[in-house]
Amino acid sequence: GQQFVYEFAVTDRAGTYWFHPHPHGLTATQVVNGLAGLFVVSDDDSDKVGLPAGEFDVPLVIQDRVFDADNQFVYSPDMMTAMMGFLGDRILINGQPDLTLPVATRAYRFRVLNGSNSRIFKLAWSDGTPLTIIGTDAGLIAAPVTRDHAMLAPGERLELWADFSGHVVGDELKLISQAFSGAEGLVPASGGAMGGMMHGGMMGSMTDAPELGTPQDLLGVRVERQEA
């Protein structure tokens, strides 16, 4: 029941950062149990860009988890899982399974974090619309970049410009992870995996969770109101 208040100066440039613990041998366990979150830094320069703000600046923390029969998180890794990485069988967005985000017919700023232990995602829109990337781990980039998909390893962040002005009320689409295999999913261990580093692109798991590279639905988006 005790509390501790951390006070420190933020010297980083504006961007989407995140926090999680680093006790030796306990990082993965504590993150799985919820001790992680976004740390959004802004400054005068980033504010001048005029990107969507307030309710239109949306954090999206993607994590895979396993639940037991009592709806509690399960994380009791065997030696192989501890070495090769944990893979869950449920996708959570901001701690919620099967999340559908209500949006208006306008532009949004999506701040996307892969907060998973070991799972890599190949982000794409279900209708084939290209991703418009406006920022990475290091903050906003000089100019938007469009891609059919974007790989996102554990700990990595992307900022997306998501414009729904071309849709009508009632339209639905999904942010998905497309299938991938082989070198496409390989990243160095410094990519940020916690408690289960990546070795040669192979991931272990203590569960019957989907294998790395299996296509998955991440986030539903439903257009619920019209804006001029």
Coordinates of N, CA and C in Angstrom, one line a residue:
G1 N 0.8 -1.2 0.0 CA 0.0 0.0 0.0 C 0.8 1.3 0.0
Q2 N 2.1 1.2 -0.1 CA 3.0 2.4 0.0 C 3.1 2.9 -1.5
Q3 N 3.6 4.2 -1.5 CA 3.8 4.9 -2.8 C 5.2 5.5 -2.8
F4 N 5.7 5.7 -4.0 CA 6.9 6.4 -4.2 C 6.8 7.3 -5.4
V5 N 7.1 8.6 -5.3 CA 7.0 9.6 -6.4 C 8.3 9.8 -7.0
Y6 N 8.5 9.5 -8.3 CA 9.7 9.8 -9.0 C 9.7 11.2 -9.6
E7 N 10.7 11.9 -9.4 CA 10.8 13.3 -10.0 C 12.1 13.3 -10.8
F8 N 12.0 13.7 -12.1 CA 13.2 13.8 -12.9 C 12.9 14.8 -14.1
A9 N 14.0 15.2 -14.7 CA 13.9 16.2 -15.8 C 13.9 15.4 -17.1
V10 N 12.9 15.7 -18.0 CA 12.9 15.1 -19.3 C 13.7 15.9 -20.3
T11 N 14.7 15.3 -20.8 CA 15.6 16.0 -21.8 C 15.5 15.5 -23.2
D12 N 14.7 14.4 -23.4 CA 14.5 13.8 -24.7 C 13.7 14.8 -25.6
R13 N 13.9 14.6 -26.9 CA 13.0 15.4 -27.8 C 11.6 14.8 -27.8
A14 N 10.6 15.6 -28.3 CA 9.3 15.1 -28.3 C 9.1 13.7 -29.0
G15 N 8.3 12.9 -28.5 CA 8.1 11.6 -29.1 C 7.2 10.7 -28.2
T16 N 7.0 9.5 -28.7 CA 6.3 8.5 -28.0 C 7.2 7.5 -27.4
Y17 N 7.4 7.5 -26.1 CA 8.3 6.7 -25.4 C 7.5 5.7 -24.5
W18 N 8.2 4.8 -23.8 CA 7.4 3.9 -22.9 C 8.3 3.5 -21.7
F19 N 7.7 3.1 -20.7 CA 8.5 2.7 -19.5 C 8.1 1.2 -19.1
H20 N 9.1 0.5 -18.5 CA 8.9 -0.8 -17.9 C 10.0 -1.1 -17.0
P21 N 9.9 -2.0 -16.1 CA 10.9 -2.3 -15.1 C 12.1 -3.1 -15.6
H22 N 13.1 -3.0 -14.9 CA 14.3 -3.8 -15.3 C 15.0 -4.6 -14.1
P23 N 14.2 -5.1 -13.2 CA 14.9 -5.9 -12.1 C 15.4 -7.2 -12.8
H24 N 16.6 -7.6 -12.4 CA 17.2 -8.8 -13.0 C 16.3 -10.0 -12.8
G25 N 16.0 -10.7 -14.0 CA 15.2 -11.9 -13.9 C 13.7 -11.7 -13.7
L26 N 13.2 -10.5 -13.5 CA 11.8 -10.3 -13.3 C 11.2 -9.3 -14.2
T27 N 11.9 -8.8 -15.2 CA 11.4 -7.8 -16.1 C 10.1 -8.3 -16.8
A28 N 10.2 -9.5 -17.5 CA 9.1 -10.0 -18.2 C 7.9 -10.3 -17.3
T29 N 8.1 -10.9 -16.2 CA 7.0 -11.1 -15.3 C 6.3 -9.9 -14.9
Q30 N 7.0 -8.8 -14.5 CA 6.3 -7.6 -14.1 C 5.6 -6.9 -15.3
V31 N 6.2 -7.0 -16.5 CA 5.6 -6.3 -17.6 C 4.3 -7.1 -18.0
V32 N 4.3 -8.4 -17.9 CA 3.1 -9.2 -18.2 C 2.0 -8.9 -17.2
N33 N 2.4 -8.6 -16.0 CA 1.4 -8.3 -15.0 C 0.9 -6.9 -15.0
G34 N 1.5 -6.1 -16.0 CA 0.9 -4.7 -16.2 C 1.8 -3.6 -15.9
L35 N 3.0 -3.8 -15.5 CA 3.9 -2.7 -15.1 C 4.6 -2.1 -16.3
A36 N 3.9 -1.5 -17.2 CA 4.4 -0.9 -18.4 C 3.4 0.1 -18.9
G37 N 3.9 1.1 -19.7 CA 2.9 2.1 -20.2 C 3.6 3.1 -21.1
L38 N 2.9 3.9 -21.7 CA 3.4 5.0 -22.6 C 3.9 6.2 -21.8
F39 N 4.9 6.8 -22.4 CA 5.4 8.1 -21.8 C 5.5 9.1 -22.9
V40 N 4.5 9.9 -23.1 CA 4.4 10.8 -24.2 C 5.1 12.2 -23.9
V41 N 6.1 12.6 -24.7 CA 6.8 13.8 -24.5 C 6.4 14.8 -25.6
S42 N 6.1 16.0 -25.3 CA 5.8 17.0 -26.3 C 6.7 18.2 -26.0
D43 N 6.8 19.1 -27.0 CA 7.5 20.3 -26.9 C 7.0 21.4 -27.8
D44 N 7.5 22.6 -27.8 CA 6.9 23.6 -28.6 C 7.0 23.3 -30.1
D45 N 8.2 22.7 -30.5 CA 8.3 22.4 -31.9 C 7.3 21.4 -32.4
S46 N 7.1 20.3 -31.6 CA 6.1 19.3 -32.1 C 4.7 19.9 -32.1
D47 N 4.4 20.8 -31.1 CA 3.1 21.3 -31.1 C 2.7 22.2 -32.3
K48 N 3.8 22.8 -32.9 CA 3.6 23.7 -34.0 C 3.2 22.9 -35.3
V49 N 3.5 21.6 -35.3 CA 3.2 20.8 -36.5 C 1.7 20.7 -36.8
G50 N 0.9 20.8 -35.7 CA -0.6 20.8 -35.9 C -1.2 19.5 -36.1
L51 N -0.6 18.4 -35.5 CA -1.1 17.1 -35.7 C -2.4 16.9 -34.8
P52 N -3.2 15.9 -35.1 CA -4.4 15.7 -34.3 C -4.1 15.6 -32.8
A53 N -4.9 16.2 -32.0 CA -4.6 16.3 -30.6 C -5.9 15.9 -29.8
G54 N -5.7 15.9 -28.5 CA -6.9 15.5 -27.6 C -7.4 14.1 -27.9
E55 N -8.7 14.0 -28.1 CA -9.3 12.7 -28.3 C -8.8 12.0 -29.6
F56 N -8.2 12.8 -30.5 CA -7.8 12.3 -31.8 C -6.4 11.9 -31.8
D57 N -5.7 12.0 -30.7 CA -4.3 11.5 -30.5 C -4.5 10.3 -29.6
V58 N -4.4 9.1 -30.3 CA -4.8 7.9 -29.7 C -3.6 6.9 -29.4
P59 N -3.4 6.6 -28.1 CA -2.3 5.5 -27.8 C -2.9 4.2 -28.1
L60 N -2.0 3.3 -28.7 CA -2.4 1.9 -29.0 C -1.3 1.0 -28.5
V61 N -1.4 0.4 -27.4 CA -0.4 -0.5 -26.8 C -0.8 -1.9 -27.2
I62 N 0.0 -2.6 -28.0 CA -0.3 -4.0 -28.4 C 0.5 -5.0 -27.6
Q63 N -0.3 -5.9 -26.9 CA 0.4 -6.9 -26.2 C -0.3 -8.3 -26.3
D64 N 0.4 -9.4 -26.4 CA -0.2 -10.7 -26.4 C -0.1 -11.3 -25.0
R65 N -1.2 -12.0 -24.6 CA -1.3 -12.5 -23.2 C -1.9 -13.9 -23.3
V66 N -1.8 -14.6 -22.2 CA -2.5 -15.9 -21.9 C -3.3 -15.7 -20.7
F67 N -4.6 -16.2 -20.7 CA -5.5 -16.1 -19.5 C -5.8 -17.5 -19.0
D68 N -6.0 -17.7 -17.7 CA -6.4 -19.0 -17.2 C -8.0 -19.0 -17.1
A69 N -8.5 -20.0 -16.5 CA -9.9 -20.2 -16.4 C -10.6 -19.1 -15.5
D70 N -9.8 -18.5 -14.6 CA -10.3 -17.4 -13.8 C -10.0 -16.0 -14.3
N71 N -9.7 -16.0 -15.6 CA -9.4 -14.7 -16.3 C -8.2 -14.0 -15.8
Q72 N -7.3 -14.7 -15.3 CA -6.0 -14.1 -14.8 C -4.9 -14.3 -15.8
F73 N -3.9 -13.4 -15.8 CA -2.8 -13.6 -16.7 C -2.0 -14.8 -16.2
V74 N -1.5 -15.6 -17.2 CA -0.6 -16.7 -17.0 C 0.8 -16.4 -17.5
Y75 N 1.8 -16.5 -16.6 CA 3.2 -16.4 -17.0 C 4.0 -17.2 -16.1
S76 N 4.3 -18.4 -16.4 CA 5.2 -19.3 -15.6 C 6.1 -20.0 -16.6
P77 N 7.1 -19.3 -17.1 CA 7.9 -19.8 -18.2 C 8.8 -21.0 -17.8
D78 N 8.8 -22.0 -18.7 CA 9.8 -23.0 -18.6 C 11.1 -22.5 -19.1
M79 N 12.2 -23.3 -19.1 CA 13.5 -22.8 -19.5 C 13.5 -22.4 -20.9
M80 N 12.9 -23.2 -21.8 CA 12.9 -22.8 -23.2 C 12.2 -21.5 -23.5
T81 N 11.0 -21.3 -22.8 CA 10.3 -20.0 -23.0 C 11.1 -18.9 -22.5
A82 N 11.8 -19.1 -21.3 CA 12.6 -18.0 -20.7 C 13.7 -17.6 -21.7
M83 N 14.3 -18.5 -22.4 CA 15.4 -18.2 -23.3 C 14.9 -17.7 -24.7
M84 N 13.8 -18.3 -25.2 CA 13.4 -18.0 -26.5 C 12.2 -17.0 -26.6
G85 N 11.5 -16.8 -25.6 CA 10.5 -15.7 -25.6 C 9.1 -16.3 -25.4
F86 N 8.2 -15.5 -24.8 CA 6.9 -15.9 -24.5 C 6.0 -15.3 -25.6
L87 N 5.0 -16.2 -26.1 CA 4.0 -15.8 -27.1 C 2.6 -16.1 -26.5
G88 N 1.8 -15.1 -26.5 CA 0.4 -15.2 -26.0 C -0.6 -15.6 -27.0
D89 N -1.8 -16.1 -26.6 CA -2.8 -16.5 -27.5 C -3.9 -15.5 -27.6
R90 N -3.9 -14.4 -26.9 CA -4.9 -13.3 -27.0 C -4.2 -12.0 -27.2
I91 N -4.7 -11.2 -28.1 CA -4.2 -9.8 -28.4 C -5.0 -8.8 -27.6
L92 N -4.2 -8.0 -26.8 CA -4.8 -6.9 -26.1 C -4.4 -5.6 -26.7
I93 N -5.3 -4.6 -26.8 CA -5.0 -3.3 -27.1 C -5.4 -2.4 -25.9
N94 N -4.4 -1.7 -25.4 CA -4.6 -0.9 -24.2 C -5.3 -1.7 -23.1
G95 N -4.9 -3.0 -23.0 CA -5.4 -3.9 -22.0 C -6.7 -4.5 -22.2
Q96 N -7.3 -4.3 -23.4 CA -8.6 -4.8 -23.7 C -8.6 -5.8 -24.9
P97 N -9.2 -6.9 -24.8 CA -9.3 -7.9 -25.9 C -10.3 -7.5 -26.9
D98 N -10.1 -7.8 -28.1 CA -11.2 -7.6 -29.2 C -11.7 -6.1 -29.2
L99 N -10.7 -5.2 -29.1 CA -11.1 -3.8 -29.0 C -11.5 -3.3 -30.4
T100 N -12.7 -2.6 -30.4 CA -13.1 -1.8 -31.6 C -13.1 -0.3 -31.2
L101 N -12.4 0.5 -32.0 CA -12.3 1.9 -31.7 C -13.3 2.7 -32.5
P102 N -14.2 3.5 -31.8 CA -15.1 4.3 -32.6 C -14.4 5.6 -33.1
V103 N -14.5 5.9 -34.3 CA -13.9 7.1 -34.9 C -14.9 7.9 -35.7
A104 N -14.4 9.1 -36.0 CA -15.2 10.1 -36.8 C -14.5 10.1 -38.2
T105 N -15.2 10.8 -39.2 CA -14.6 10.9 -40.5 C -13.6 12.0 -40.6
R106 N -12.5 11.8 -40.0 CA -11.4 12.8 -39.9 C -10.1 12.1 -39.7
A107 N -9.0 12.9 -39.5 CA -7.7 12.3 -39.3 C -7.4 12.1 -37.8
Y108 N -6.7 11.0 -37.6 CA -6.2 10.7 -36.2 C -4.7 10.5 -36.2
R109 N -4.1 10.7 -35.0 CA -2.8 10.3 -34.8 C -2.7 9.1 -33.9
F110 N -2.2 8.0 -34.4 CA -2.2 6.7 -33.7 C -0.7 6.5 -33.2
R111 N -0.5 6.4 -31.9 CA 0.8 6.1 -31.3 C 0.8 4.7 -31.0
V112 N 1.5 3.9 -31.7 CA 1.5 2.4 -31.6 C 2.8 1.9 -30.9
L113 N 2.6 1.1 -29.9 CA 3.7 0.5 -29.2 C 3.5 -1.0 -29.2
N114 N 4.5 -1.7 -29.6 CA 4.5 -3.2 -29.4 C 5.1 -3.5 -28.0
G115 N 4.2 -3.7 -27.1 CA 4.6 -4.0 -25.7 C 4.6 -5.5 -25.4
S116 N 4.7 -6.3 -26.4 CA 4.7 -7.7 -26.2 C 6.1 -8.2 -25.8
N117 N 6.2 -9.4 -25.2 CA 7.4 -9.9 -24.8 C 8.3 -10.3 -25.9
S118 N 7.8 -11.0 -26.9 CA 8.6 -11.5 -28.0 C 7.9 -11.5 -29.4
R119 N 6.6 -11.2 -29.4 CA 5.9 -11.3 -30.7 C 6.2 -10.0 -31.6
I120 N 6.5 -10.3 -32.8 CA 6.7 -9.3 -33.8 C 5.4 -9.1 -34.7
F121 N 5.0 -7.9 -35.0 CA 3.8 -7.7 -35.8 C 4.2 -7.1 -37.2
K122 N 3.5 -7.5 -38.2 CA 3.6 -6.9 -39.5 C 2.3 -6.1 -39.8
L123 N 2.4 -4.8 -39.4 CA 1.2 -4.0 -39.3 C 0.7 -3.6 -40.7
A124 N -0.6 -3.7 -40.9 CA -1.2 -3.3 -42.2 C -2.7 -3.0 -42.0
W125 N -3.3 -2.3 -42.9 CA -4.8 -2.1 -42.8 C -5.5 -3.2 -43.6
S126 N -6.6 -3.7 -43.1 CA -7.3 -4.9 -43.7 C -7.8 -4.6 -45.1
D127 N -8.1 -3.3 -45.4 CA -8.6 -3.0 -46.8 C -7.5 -2.7 -47.8
G128 N -6.3 -2.8 -47.4 CA -5.2 -2.6 -48.3 C -4.7 -1.1 -48.4
T129 N -5.3 -0.2 -47.6 CA -4.9 1.2 -47.6 C -3.4 1.2 -47.0
P130 N -2.5 1.9 -47.7 CA -1.2 2.0 -47.2 C -1.1 2.6 -45.8
L131 N -0.1 2.2 -45.0 CA 0.1 2.9 -43.7 C 0.8 4.2 -44.0
T132 N 0.4 5.3 -43.3 CA 1.1 6.6 -43.4 C 1.9 6.8 -42.1
I133 N 3.2 6.6 -42.2 CA 4.0 6.7 -41.0 C 4.6 8.1 -40.8
I134 N 4.3 8.7 -39.6 CA 4.8 10.1 -39.3 C 5.8 10.1 -38.2
G135 N 6.0 9.0 -37.5 CA 7.0 9.0 -36.4 C 7.5 7.6 -36.1
T136 N 8.6 7.5 -35.4 CA 9.2 6.3 -35.0 C 9.6 6.4 -33.5
D137 N 10.5 5.5 -33.1 CA 11.0 5.5 -31.7 C 11.6 6.9 -31.4
A138 N 12.2 7.5 -32.4 CA 13.0 8.7 -32.1 C 12.2 10.0 -32.3
G139 N 10.9 9.9 -32.5 CA 10.0 11.0 -32.6 C 9.5 11.2 -34.1
L140 N 9.0 12.4 -34.3 CA 8.5 12.6 -35.7 C 9.6 12.6 -36.7
I141 N 9.2 12.1 -37.9 CA 10.2 12.1 -39.0 C 10.0 13.3 -39.9
A142 N 10.9 13.6 -40.7 CA 10.9 14.9 -41.5 C 9.7 15.0 -42.4
A143 N 9.3 13.9 -43.0 CA 8.1 13.9 -43.9 C 7.4 12.5 -43.8
P144 N 6.1 12.5 -44.0 CA 5.4 11.2 -43.9 C 5.9 10.2 -44.9
V145 N 5.8 9.0 -44.6 CA 6.3 7.9 -45.4 C 5.1 6.9 -45.5
T146 N 4.8 6.4 -46.7 CA 3.7 5.4 -46.9 C 4.3 4.1 -47.2
R147 N 3.8 3.1 -46.6 CA 4.2 1.7 -46.8 C 3.0 0.7 -46.8
D148 N 3.1 -0.3 -47.6 CA 2.1 -1.4 -47.5 C 1.9 -2.0 -46.2
H149 N 3.1 -2.1 -45.5 CA 3.1 -2.7 -44.1 C 4.3 -2.1 -43.4
A150 N 4.3 -2.4 -42.1 CA 5.5 -2.0 -41.3 C 5.7 -3.0 -40.2
M151 N 7.0 -3.5 -40.1 CA 7.3 -4.5 -39.1 C 7.5 -3.7 -37.7
L152 N 7.0 -4.3 -36.7 CA 7.1 -3.7 -35.3 C 7.5 -4.8 -34.3
A153 N 8.8 -4.7 -33.9 CA 9.3 -5.6 -32.9 C 9.0 -5.2 -31.5
P154 N 9.2 -6.0 -30.5 CA 8.9 -5.7 -29.1 C 9.7 -4.4 -28.7
G155 N 9.0 -3.5 -28.1 CA 9.6 -2.2 -27.6 C 9.6 -1.1 -28.6
E156 N 9.4 -1.4 -29.9 CA 9.4 -0.4 -30.9 C 8.1 0.4 -31.0
R157 N 8.2 1.6 -31.4 CA 7.0 2.5 -31.6 C 6.9 3.0 -33.0
L158 N 5.7 3.2 -33.5 CA 5.4 3.9 -34.7 C 4.3 4.9 -34.5
E159 N 4.3 6.0 -35.1 CA 3.2 7.0 -35.1 C 2.6 7.0 -36.5
L160 N 1.3 6.8 -36.6 CA 0.6 6.6 -37.8 C -0.4 7.8 -38.0
W161 N -0.5 8.3 -39.2 CA -1.6 9.2 -39.6 C -2.7 8.4 -40.2
A162 N -3.8 8.4 -39.5 CA -5.0 7.5 -39.9 C -6.1 8.4 -40.3
D163 N -6.4 8.5 -41.6 CA -7.4 9.5 -42.0 C -8.7 8.7 -42.5
F164 N -9.8 8.9 -41.8 CA -11.0 8.2 -42.1 C -12.0 9.1 -42.8
S165 N -11.6 10.2 -43.3 CA -12.5 11.2 -44.0 C -13.1 10.7 -45.2
G166 N -12.5 9.6 -45.8 CA -13.0 9.0 -47.1 C -14.0 8.0 -46.8
H167 N -14.4 7.7 -45.5 CA -15.3 6.7 -45.1 C -16.7 7.3 -44.8
V168 N -17.7 6.5 -44.6 CA -19.0 6.9 -44.2 C -19.3 6.2 -42.9
V169 N -20.3 6.7 -42.2 CA -20.7 6.2 -41.0 C -21.2 4.7 -41.2
G170 N -20.7 3.8 -40.4 CA -21.0 2.4 -40.5 C -19.9 1.6 -41.1
D171 N -18.9 2.2 -41.7 CA -17.8 1.5 -42.3 C -16.9 0.9 -41.2
E172 N -16.4 -0.3 -41.4 CA -15.5 -0.9 -40.5 C -14.3 -1.4 -41.2
L173 N -13.1 -1.3 -40.5 CA -11.9 -1.9 -41.0 C -11.1 -2.3 -39.8
K174 N -9.9 -3.0 -40.1 CA -9.1 -3.5 -39.0 C -7.6 -3.2 -39.3
L175 N -7.0 -3.0 -38.2 CA -5.5 -2.9 -38.2 C -5.1 -4.4 -37.9
I176 N -4.3 -5.0 -38.8 CA -4.0 -6.4 -38.7 C -2.5 -6.6 -38.7
S177 N -2.1 -7.8 -38.3 CA -0.7 -8.3 -38.5 C -0.8 -9.3 -39.6
Q178 N -0.1 -9.0 -40.7 CA -0.1 -10.0 -41.8 C 0.9 -11.1 -41.6
A179 N 0.7 -12.2 -42.3 CA 1.6 -13.3 -42.2 C 3.0 -13.0 -42.7
F180 N 4.0 -13.5 -42.1 CA 5.4 -13.4 -42.5 C 6.2 -14.6 -42.0
S181 N 7.3 -14.8 -42.6 CA 8.2 -15.9 -42.3 C 9.6 -15.5 -42.6
G182 N 10.6 -16.3 -42.1 CA 12.0 -16.1 -42.5 C 12.6 -14.8 -42.1
A183 N 13.5 -14.3 -42.9 CA 14.3 -13.1 -42.6 C 13.4 -11.9 -42.4
E184 N 12.2 -11.9 -42.9 CA 11.4 -10.7 -42.8 C 11.1 -10.3 -41.4
G185 N 11.1 -11.4 -40.5 CA 10.7 -11.1 -39.1 C 12.0 -11.0 -38.2
L186 N 13.2 -11.1 -38.8 CA 14.4 -11.1 -37.9 C 14.7 -9.7 -37.5
V187 N 15.0 -9.5 -36.3 CA 15.5 -8.2 -35.7 C 16.6 -8.6 -34.7
P188 N 17.6 -7.6 -34.5 CA 18.6 -7.9 -33.5 C 18.0 -7.9 -32.1
A189 N 18.7 -8.5 -31.2 CA 18.2 -8.6 -29.8 C 17.9 -7.3 -29.2
S190 N 18.7 -6.3 -29.6 CA 18.5 -4.9 -29.1 C 17.2 -4.3 -29.5
G191 N 16.3 -5.0 -30.3 CA 15.0 -4.5 -30.6 C 14.1 -4.4 -29.5
G192 N 14.4 -4.9 -28.3 CA 13.6 -4.5 -27.1 C 12.8 -5.7 -26.6
A193 N 13.0 -6.9 -27.0 CA 12.3 -8.0 -26.4 C 12.7 -8.2 -24.9
M194 N 11.7 -8.5 -24.1 CA 11.9 -8.6 -22.6 C 11.8 -10.0 -22.1
G195 N 12.9 -10.4 -21.4 CA 12.9 -11.7 -20.7 C 12.9 -12.8 -21.7
G196 N 13.0 -12.6 -23.0 CA 13.0 -13.6 -24.0 C 13.5 -13.0 -25.3
M197 N 14.9 -13.0 -25.4 CA 15.5 -12.4 -26.5 C 15.3 -13.2 -27.8
M198 N 15.5 -12.6 -28.9 CA 15.3 -13.2 -30.2 C 16.6 -13.9 -30.6
H199 N 16.5 -15.1 -31.1 CA 17.7 -15.9 -31.5 C 17.4 -16.5 -32.9
G200 N 18.0 -15.9 -33.9 CA 17.8 -16.5 -35.2 C 16.4 -16.5 -35.7
G201 N 15.6 -15.6 -35.2 CA 14.2 -15.4 -35.6 C 13.3 -16.5 -35.1
M202 N 13.8 -17.4 -34.2 CA 12.9 -18.5 -33.7 C 12.4 -18.1 -32.3
M203 N 11.1 -18.2 -32.0 CA 10.6 -17.9 -30.7 C 10.0 -19.1 -30.1
G204 N 10.2 -19.3 -28.8 CA 9.5 -20.3 -28.1 C 8.3 -19.8 -27.4
S205 N 7.5 -20.7 -26.9 CA 6.3 -20.3 -26.1 C 5.9 -21.5 -25.2
M206 N 5.4 -21.2 -24.0 CA 4.9 -22.2 -23.1 C 3.5 -22.5 -23.4
T207 N 2.9 -21.9 -24.4 CA 1.4 -22.1 -24.7 C 1.3 -22.7 -26.1
D208 N 0.0 -22.9 -26.5 CA -0.3 -23.3 -27.9 C -0.7 -22.0 -28.6
A209 N -0.1 -20.9 -28.3 CA -0.4 -19.6 -29.0 C 0.0 -19.7 -30.5
P210 N -0.6 -18.8 -31.3 CA -0.2 -18.8 -32.7 C 1.3 -18.6 -32.8
E211 N 1.9 -19.2 -33.8 CA 3.3 -19.1 -34.0 C 3.7 -17.7 -34.5
L212 N 4.9 -17.3 -34.3 CA 5.4 -16.0 -34.8 C 5.1 -15.9 -36.3
G213 N 4.5 -14.9 -36.8 CA 4.3 -14.7 -38.2 C 2.9 -15.1 -38.6
T214 N 2.1 -15.6 -37.7 CA 0.7 -16.0 -38.0 C -0.1 -14.7 -38.2
P215 N -1.0 -14.6 -39.2 CA -1.8 -13.4 -39.3 C -2.8 -13.3 -38.2
Q216 N -3.0 -12.1 -37.7 CA -3.9 -11.9 -36.6 C -4.6 -10.5 -36.7
D217 N -5.8 -10.4 -36.2 CA -6.5 -9.2 -36.1 C -6.0 -8.5 -34.8
L218 N -5.7 -7.2 -34.9 CA -5.2 -6.5 -33.8 C -6.3 -5.5 -33.2
L219 N -6.8 -4.6 -34.1 CA -7.7 -3.6 -33.7 C -8.8 -3.4 -34.7
G220 N -10.1 -3.3 -34.2 CA -11.2 -3.0 -35.1 C -11.4 -1.5 -35.0
V221 N -11.8 -0.9 -36.1 CA -12.1 0.5 -36.2 C -13.5 0.6 -36.9
R222 N -14.4 1.4 -36.2 CA -15.7 1.5 -36.7 C -16.1 3.0 -36.8
V223 N -16.5 3.5 -38.0 CA -16.8 4.9 -38.2 C -18.2 5.1 -37.6
E224 N -18.3 6.0 -36.6 CA -19.6 6.2 -35.9 C -20.2 7.6 -36.0
R225 N -19.4 8.5 -36.5 CA -20.0 9.8 -36.7 C -19.3 10.6 -37.8
Q226 N -20.1 11.5 -38.4 CA -19.7 12.3 -39.5 C -19.1 13.6 -39.0
E227 N -18.0 14.0 -39.6 CA -17.5 15.4 -39.3 C -17.2 16.1 -40.6
A228 N -17.5 17.4 -40.6 CA -17.2 18.1 -41.9 C -15.8 18.2 -42.1

